[in-house]
PDB file of C-alpha atoms in Angstrom:
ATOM      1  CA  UNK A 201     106.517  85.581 121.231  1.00  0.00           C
ATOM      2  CA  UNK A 202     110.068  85.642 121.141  1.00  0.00           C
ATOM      3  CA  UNK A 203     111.947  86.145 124.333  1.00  0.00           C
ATOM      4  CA  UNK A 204     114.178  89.332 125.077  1.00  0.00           C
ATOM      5  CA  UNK A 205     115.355  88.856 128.582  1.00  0.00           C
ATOM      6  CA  UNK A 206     118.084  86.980 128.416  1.00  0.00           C
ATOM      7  CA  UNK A 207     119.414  88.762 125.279  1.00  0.00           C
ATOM      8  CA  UNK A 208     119.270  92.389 127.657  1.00  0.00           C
ATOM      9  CA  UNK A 209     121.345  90.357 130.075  1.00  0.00           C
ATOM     10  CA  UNK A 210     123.715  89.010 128.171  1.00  0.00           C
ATOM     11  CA  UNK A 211     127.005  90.345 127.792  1.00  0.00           C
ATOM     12  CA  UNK A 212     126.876  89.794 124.455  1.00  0.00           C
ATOM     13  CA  UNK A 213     126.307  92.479 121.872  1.00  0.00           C
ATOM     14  CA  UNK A 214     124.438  90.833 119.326  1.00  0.00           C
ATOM     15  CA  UNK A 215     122.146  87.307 118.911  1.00  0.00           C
ATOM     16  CA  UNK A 216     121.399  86.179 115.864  1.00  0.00           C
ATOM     17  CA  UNK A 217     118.375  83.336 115.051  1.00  0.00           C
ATOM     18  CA  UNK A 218     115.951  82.050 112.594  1.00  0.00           C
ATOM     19  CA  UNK A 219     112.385  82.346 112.586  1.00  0.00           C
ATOM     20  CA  UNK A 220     109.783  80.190 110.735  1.00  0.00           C
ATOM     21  CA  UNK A 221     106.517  81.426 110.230  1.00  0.00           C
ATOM     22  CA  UNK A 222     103.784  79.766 108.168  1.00  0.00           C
ATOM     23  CA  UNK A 223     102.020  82.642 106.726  1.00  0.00           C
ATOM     24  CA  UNK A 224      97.551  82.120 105.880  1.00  0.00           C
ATOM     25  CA  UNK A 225      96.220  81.993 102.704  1.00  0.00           C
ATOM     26  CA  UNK A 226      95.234  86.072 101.770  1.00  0.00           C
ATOM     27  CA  UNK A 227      91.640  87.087 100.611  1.00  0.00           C
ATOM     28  CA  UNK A 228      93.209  90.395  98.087  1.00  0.00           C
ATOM     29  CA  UNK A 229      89.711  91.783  96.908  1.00  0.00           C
ATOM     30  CA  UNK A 230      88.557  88.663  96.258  1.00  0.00           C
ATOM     31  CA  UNK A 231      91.376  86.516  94.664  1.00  0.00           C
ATOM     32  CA  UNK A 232      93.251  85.005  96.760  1.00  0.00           C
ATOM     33  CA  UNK A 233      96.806  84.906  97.521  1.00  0.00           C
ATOM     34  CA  UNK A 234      98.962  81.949  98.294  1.00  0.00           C
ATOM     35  CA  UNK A 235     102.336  82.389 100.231  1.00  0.00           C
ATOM     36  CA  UNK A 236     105.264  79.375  99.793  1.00  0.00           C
ATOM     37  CA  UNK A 237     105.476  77.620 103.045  1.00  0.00           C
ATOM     38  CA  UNK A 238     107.168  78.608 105.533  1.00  0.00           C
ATOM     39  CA  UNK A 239     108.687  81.937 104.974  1.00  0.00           C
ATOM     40  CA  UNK A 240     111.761  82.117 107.159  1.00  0.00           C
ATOM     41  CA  UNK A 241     113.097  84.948 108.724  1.00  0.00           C
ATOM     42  CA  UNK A 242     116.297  85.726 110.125  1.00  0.00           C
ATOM     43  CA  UNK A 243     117.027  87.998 112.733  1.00  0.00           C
ATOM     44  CA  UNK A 244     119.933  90.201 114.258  1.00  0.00           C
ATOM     45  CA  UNK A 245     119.387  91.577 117.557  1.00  0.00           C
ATOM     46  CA  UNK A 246     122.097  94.275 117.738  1.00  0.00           C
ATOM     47  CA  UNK A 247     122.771  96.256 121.327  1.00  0.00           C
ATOM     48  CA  UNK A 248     124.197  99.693 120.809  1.00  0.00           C
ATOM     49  CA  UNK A 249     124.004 101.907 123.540  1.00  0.00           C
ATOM     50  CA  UNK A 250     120.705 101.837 124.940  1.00  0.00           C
ATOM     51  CA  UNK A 251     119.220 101.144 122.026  1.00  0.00           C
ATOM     52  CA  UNK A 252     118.634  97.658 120.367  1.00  0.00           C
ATOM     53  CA  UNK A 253     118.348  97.146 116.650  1.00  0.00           C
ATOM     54  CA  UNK A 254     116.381  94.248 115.072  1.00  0.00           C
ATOM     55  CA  UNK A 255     118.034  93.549 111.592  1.00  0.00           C
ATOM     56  CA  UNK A 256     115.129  91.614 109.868  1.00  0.00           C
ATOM     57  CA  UNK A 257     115.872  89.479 106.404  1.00  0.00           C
ATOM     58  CA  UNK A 258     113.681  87.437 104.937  1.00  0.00           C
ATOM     59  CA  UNK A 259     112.605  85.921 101.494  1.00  0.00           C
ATOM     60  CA  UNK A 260     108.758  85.931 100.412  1.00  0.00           C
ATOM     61  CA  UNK A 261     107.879  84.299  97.456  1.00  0.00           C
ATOM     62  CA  UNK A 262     103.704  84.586  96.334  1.00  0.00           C
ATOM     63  CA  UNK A 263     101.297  82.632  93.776  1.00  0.00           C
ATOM     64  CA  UNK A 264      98.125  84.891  92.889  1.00  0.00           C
ATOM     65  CA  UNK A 265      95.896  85.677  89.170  1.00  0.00           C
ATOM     66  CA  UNK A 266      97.976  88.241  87.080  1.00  0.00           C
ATOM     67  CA  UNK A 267      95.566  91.252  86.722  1.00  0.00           C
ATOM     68  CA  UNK A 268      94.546  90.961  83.135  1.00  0.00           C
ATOM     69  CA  UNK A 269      94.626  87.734  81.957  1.00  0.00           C
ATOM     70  CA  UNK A 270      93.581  85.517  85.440  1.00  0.00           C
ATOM     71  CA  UNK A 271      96.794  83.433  84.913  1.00  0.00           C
ATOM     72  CA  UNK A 272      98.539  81.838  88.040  1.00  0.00           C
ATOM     73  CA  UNK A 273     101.555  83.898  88.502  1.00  0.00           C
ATOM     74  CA  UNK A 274     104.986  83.380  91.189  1.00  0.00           C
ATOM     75  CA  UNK A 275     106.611  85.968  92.556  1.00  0.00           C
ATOM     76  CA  UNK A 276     109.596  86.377  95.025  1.00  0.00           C
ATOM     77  CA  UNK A 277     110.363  89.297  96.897  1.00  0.00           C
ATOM     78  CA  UNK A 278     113.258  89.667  99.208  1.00  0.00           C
ATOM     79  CA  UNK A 279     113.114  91.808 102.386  1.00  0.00           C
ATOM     80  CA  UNK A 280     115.904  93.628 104.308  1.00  0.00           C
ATOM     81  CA  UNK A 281     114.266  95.742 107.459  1.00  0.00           C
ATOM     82  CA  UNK A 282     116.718  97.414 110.601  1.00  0.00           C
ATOM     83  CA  UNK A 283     114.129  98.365 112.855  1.00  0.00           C
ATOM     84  CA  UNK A 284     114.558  99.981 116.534  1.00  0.00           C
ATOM     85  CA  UNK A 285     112.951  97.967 119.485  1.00  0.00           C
ATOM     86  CA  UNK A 286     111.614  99.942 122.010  1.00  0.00           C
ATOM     87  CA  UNK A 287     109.810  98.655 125.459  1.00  0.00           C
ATOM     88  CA  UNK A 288     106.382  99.820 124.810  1.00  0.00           C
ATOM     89  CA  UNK A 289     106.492 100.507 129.328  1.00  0.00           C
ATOM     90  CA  UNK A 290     108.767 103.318 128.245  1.00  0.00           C
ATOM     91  CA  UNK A 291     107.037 105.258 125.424  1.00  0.00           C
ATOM     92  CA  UNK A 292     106.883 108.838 125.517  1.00  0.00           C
ATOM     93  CA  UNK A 293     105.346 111.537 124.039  1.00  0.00           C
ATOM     94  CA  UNK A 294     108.640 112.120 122.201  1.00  0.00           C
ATOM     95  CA  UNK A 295     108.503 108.632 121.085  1.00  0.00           C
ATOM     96  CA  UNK A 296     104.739 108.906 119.888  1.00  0.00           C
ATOM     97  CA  UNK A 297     105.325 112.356 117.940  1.00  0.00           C
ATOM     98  CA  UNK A 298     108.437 110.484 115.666  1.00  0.00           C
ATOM     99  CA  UNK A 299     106.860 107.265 115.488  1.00  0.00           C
ATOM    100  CA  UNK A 300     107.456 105.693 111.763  1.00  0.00           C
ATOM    101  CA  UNK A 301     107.080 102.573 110.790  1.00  0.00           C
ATOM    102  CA  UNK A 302     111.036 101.753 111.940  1.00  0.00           C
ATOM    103  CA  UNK A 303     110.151 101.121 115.410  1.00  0.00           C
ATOM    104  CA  UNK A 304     108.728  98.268 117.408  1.00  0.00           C
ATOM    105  CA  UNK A 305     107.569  98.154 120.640  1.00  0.00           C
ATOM    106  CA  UNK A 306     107.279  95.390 123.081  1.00  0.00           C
ATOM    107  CA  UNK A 307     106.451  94.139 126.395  1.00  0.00           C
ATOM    108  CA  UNK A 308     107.140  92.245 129.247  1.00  0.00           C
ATOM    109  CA  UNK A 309     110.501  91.529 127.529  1.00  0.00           C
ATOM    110  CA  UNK A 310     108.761  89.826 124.885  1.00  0.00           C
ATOM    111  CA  UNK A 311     108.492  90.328 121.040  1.00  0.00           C
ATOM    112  CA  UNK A 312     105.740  89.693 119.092  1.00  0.00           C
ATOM    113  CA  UNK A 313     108.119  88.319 116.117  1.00  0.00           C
ATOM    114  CA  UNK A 314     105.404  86.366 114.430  1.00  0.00           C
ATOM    115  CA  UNK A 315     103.531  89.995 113.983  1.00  0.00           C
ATOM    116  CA  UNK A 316     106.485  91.580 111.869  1.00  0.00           C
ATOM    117  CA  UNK A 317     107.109  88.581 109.552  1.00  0.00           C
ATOM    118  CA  UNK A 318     103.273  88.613 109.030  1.00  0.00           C
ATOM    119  CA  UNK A 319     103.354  92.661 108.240  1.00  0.00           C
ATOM    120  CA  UNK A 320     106.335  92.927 106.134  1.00  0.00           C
ATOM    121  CA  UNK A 321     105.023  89.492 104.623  1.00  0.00           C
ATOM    122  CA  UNK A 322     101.940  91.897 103.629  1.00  0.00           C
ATOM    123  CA  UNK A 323     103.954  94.750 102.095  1.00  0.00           C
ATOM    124  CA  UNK A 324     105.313  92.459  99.646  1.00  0.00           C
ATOM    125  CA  UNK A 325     102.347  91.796  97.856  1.00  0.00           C
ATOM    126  CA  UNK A 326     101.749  94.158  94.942  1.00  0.00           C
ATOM    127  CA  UNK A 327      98.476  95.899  94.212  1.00  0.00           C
ATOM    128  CA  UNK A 328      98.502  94.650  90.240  1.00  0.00           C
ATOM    129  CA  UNK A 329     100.811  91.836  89.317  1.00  0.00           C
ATOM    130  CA  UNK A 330     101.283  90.551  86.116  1.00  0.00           C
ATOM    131  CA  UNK A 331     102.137  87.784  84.602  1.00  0.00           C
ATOM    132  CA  UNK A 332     104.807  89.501  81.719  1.00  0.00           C
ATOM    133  CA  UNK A 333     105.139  92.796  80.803  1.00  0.00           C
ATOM    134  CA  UNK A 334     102.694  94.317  78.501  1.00  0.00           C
ATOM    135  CA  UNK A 335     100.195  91.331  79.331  1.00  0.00           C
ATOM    136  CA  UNK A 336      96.925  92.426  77.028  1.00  0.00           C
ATOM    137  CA  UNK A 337      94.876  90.114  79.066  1.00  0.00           C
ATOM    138  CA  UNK A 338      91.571  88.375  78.111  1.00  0.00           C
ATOM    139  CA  UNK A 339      89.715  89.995  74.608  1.00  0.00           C
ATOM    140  CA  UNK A 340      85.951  91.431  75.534  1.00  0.00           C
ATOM    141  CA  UNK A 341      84.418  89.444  72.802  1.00  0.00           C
ATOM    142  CA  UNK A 342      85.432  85.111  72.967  1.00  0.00           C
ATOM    143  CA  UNK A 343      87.172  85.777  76.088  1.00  0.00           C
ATOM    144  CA  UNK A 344      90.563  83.870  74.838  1.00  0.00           C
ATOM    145  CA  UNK A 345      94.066  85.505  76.220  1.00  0.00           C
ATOM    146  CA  UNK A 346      95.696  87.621  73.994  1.00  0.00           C
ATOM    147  CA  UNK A 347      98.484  85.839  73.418  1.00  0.00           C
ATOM    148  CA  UNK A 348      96.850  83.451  71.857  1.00  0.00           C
ATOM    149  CA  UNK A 349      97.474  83.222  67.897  1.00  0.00           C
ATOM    150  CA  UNK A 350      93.751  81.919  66.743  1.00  0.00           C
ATOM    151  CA  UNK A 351      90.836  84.339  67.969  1.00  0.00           C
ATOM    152  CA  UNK A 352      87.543  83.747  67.551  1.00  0.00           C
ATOM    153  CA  UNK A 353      86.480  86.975  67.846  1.00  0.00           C
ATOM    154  CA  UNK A 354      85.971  87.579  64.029  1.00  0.00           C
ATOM    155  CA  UNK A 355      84.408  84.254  63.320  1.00  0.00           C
ATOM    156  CA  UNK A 356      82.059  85.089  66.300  1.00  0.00           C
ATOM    157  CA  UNK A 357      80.899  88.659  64.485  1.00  0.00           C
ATOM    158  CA  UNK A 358      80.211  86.709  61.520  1.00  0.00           C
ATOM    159  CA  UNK A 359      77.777  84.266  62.576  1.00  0.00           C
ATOM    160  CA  UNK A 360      75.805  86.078  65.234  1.00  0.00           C
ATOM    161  CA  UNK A 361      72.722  87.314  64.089  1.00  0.00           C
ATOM    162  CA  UNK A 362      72.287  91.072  63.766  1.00  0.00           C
ATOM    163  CA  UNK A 363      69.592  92.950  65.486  1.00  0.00           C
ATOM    164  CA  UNK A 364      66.901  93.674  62.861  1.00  0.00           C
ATOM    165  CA  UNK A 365      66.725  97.436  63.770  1.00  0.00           C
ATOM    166  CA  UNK A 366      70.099  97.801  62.837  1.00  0.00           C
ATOM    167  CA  UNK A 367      70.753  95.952  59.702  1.00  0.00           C
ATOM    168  CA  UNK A 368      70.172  98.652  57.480  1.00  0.00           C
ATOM    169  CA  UNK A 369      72.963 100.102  59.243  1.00  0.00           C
ATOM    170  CA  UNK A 370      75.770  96.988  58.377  1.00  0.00           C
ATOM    171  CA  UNK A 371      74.291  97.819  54.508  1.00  0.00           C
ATOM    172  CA  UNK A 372      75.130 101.172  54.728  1.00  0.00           C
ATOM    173  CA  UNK A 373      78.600 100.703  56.148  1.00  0.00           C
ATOM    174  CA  UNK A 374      79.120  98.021  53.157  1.00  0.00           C
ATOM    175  CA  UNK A 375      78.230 100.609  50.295  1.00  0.00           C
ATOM    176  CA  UNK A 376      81.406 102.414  51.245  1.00  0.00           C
TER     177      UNK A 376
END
């Protein structure tokens, strides 16, 4: 929890800090998902008015399977959030009807920091990620990558035995 009572009672109009937060190992439909340790945030607390802005920035960088071909793949995302902080003691109904995903509430003068890293820590991982463009993944038949020069595909039609029911079938595709 970070503490916002002595920023409200400051005279000063902004505070600015860094946050360290060492983010778990994600289960994404059963691959998993490894985040670089520690993904540091800074933040800018901003007063203006009544309100109080939370400026977040932070850089994410993740290791999980590319999507077709299984390979180990890196990726770094960078995040710039503003976000308003309200004190959850003085929600309204006004508040609840325009409530979007640019406001944060807390309580007790107290801001669950750790939470937001974590969230915007989640939005940065991609449903599909792959590991080059036009990745043709793993072939149905030797299951070698595409990218690969040599397959065995061929070699493996050619020495598998065929189904006696439907040889006379591979003699009349060879007549043609």
């Amino acid at each position: 929890m970070f503490p916002l009572l002595d920023f409200f009672r400051s005279r000063e109009n902004s505070l600015e800090c860094l946050y360290e937060y060492d983010m778990p190992k994600l289960d994404y439909h059963g691959d998993p998902v490894y985040f670089k340790q520690p993904i540091e945030a800074s933040v800018q607390l901003i007063k203006i008015q009544d309100a109080v802005i939370m400026n977040l920035e932070m850089s994410v960088t993740i290791t999980m399977s590319c999507a077709r071909c299984l390979e180990m793949v890196c990726q770094s995302e960078k995040v710039k959030k503003s976000f308003q902080l309200v004190d959850k003691s003085k929600q309204s109904s006004s508040t609840d009807s325009q409530w979007d995903e640019e406001i944060i509430f807390y309580s007790n003068n107290q801001l669950d920091l750790e939470s937001v890293v974590h969230e915007q820590a989640l939005l940065t991982v991609p449903l599909k990620l792959l590991c080059r463009h036009g990745c043709q993944g793993i072939r149905n038949r030797c299951g070698t990558e595409s990218k690969d020069e040599e397959c065995r595909c061929d070699h493996m039609v050619a020495t598998t035995e065929i189904d006696p029911r439907l040889a006379k079938l591979k003699d009349w595709y060879q007549k043609e």
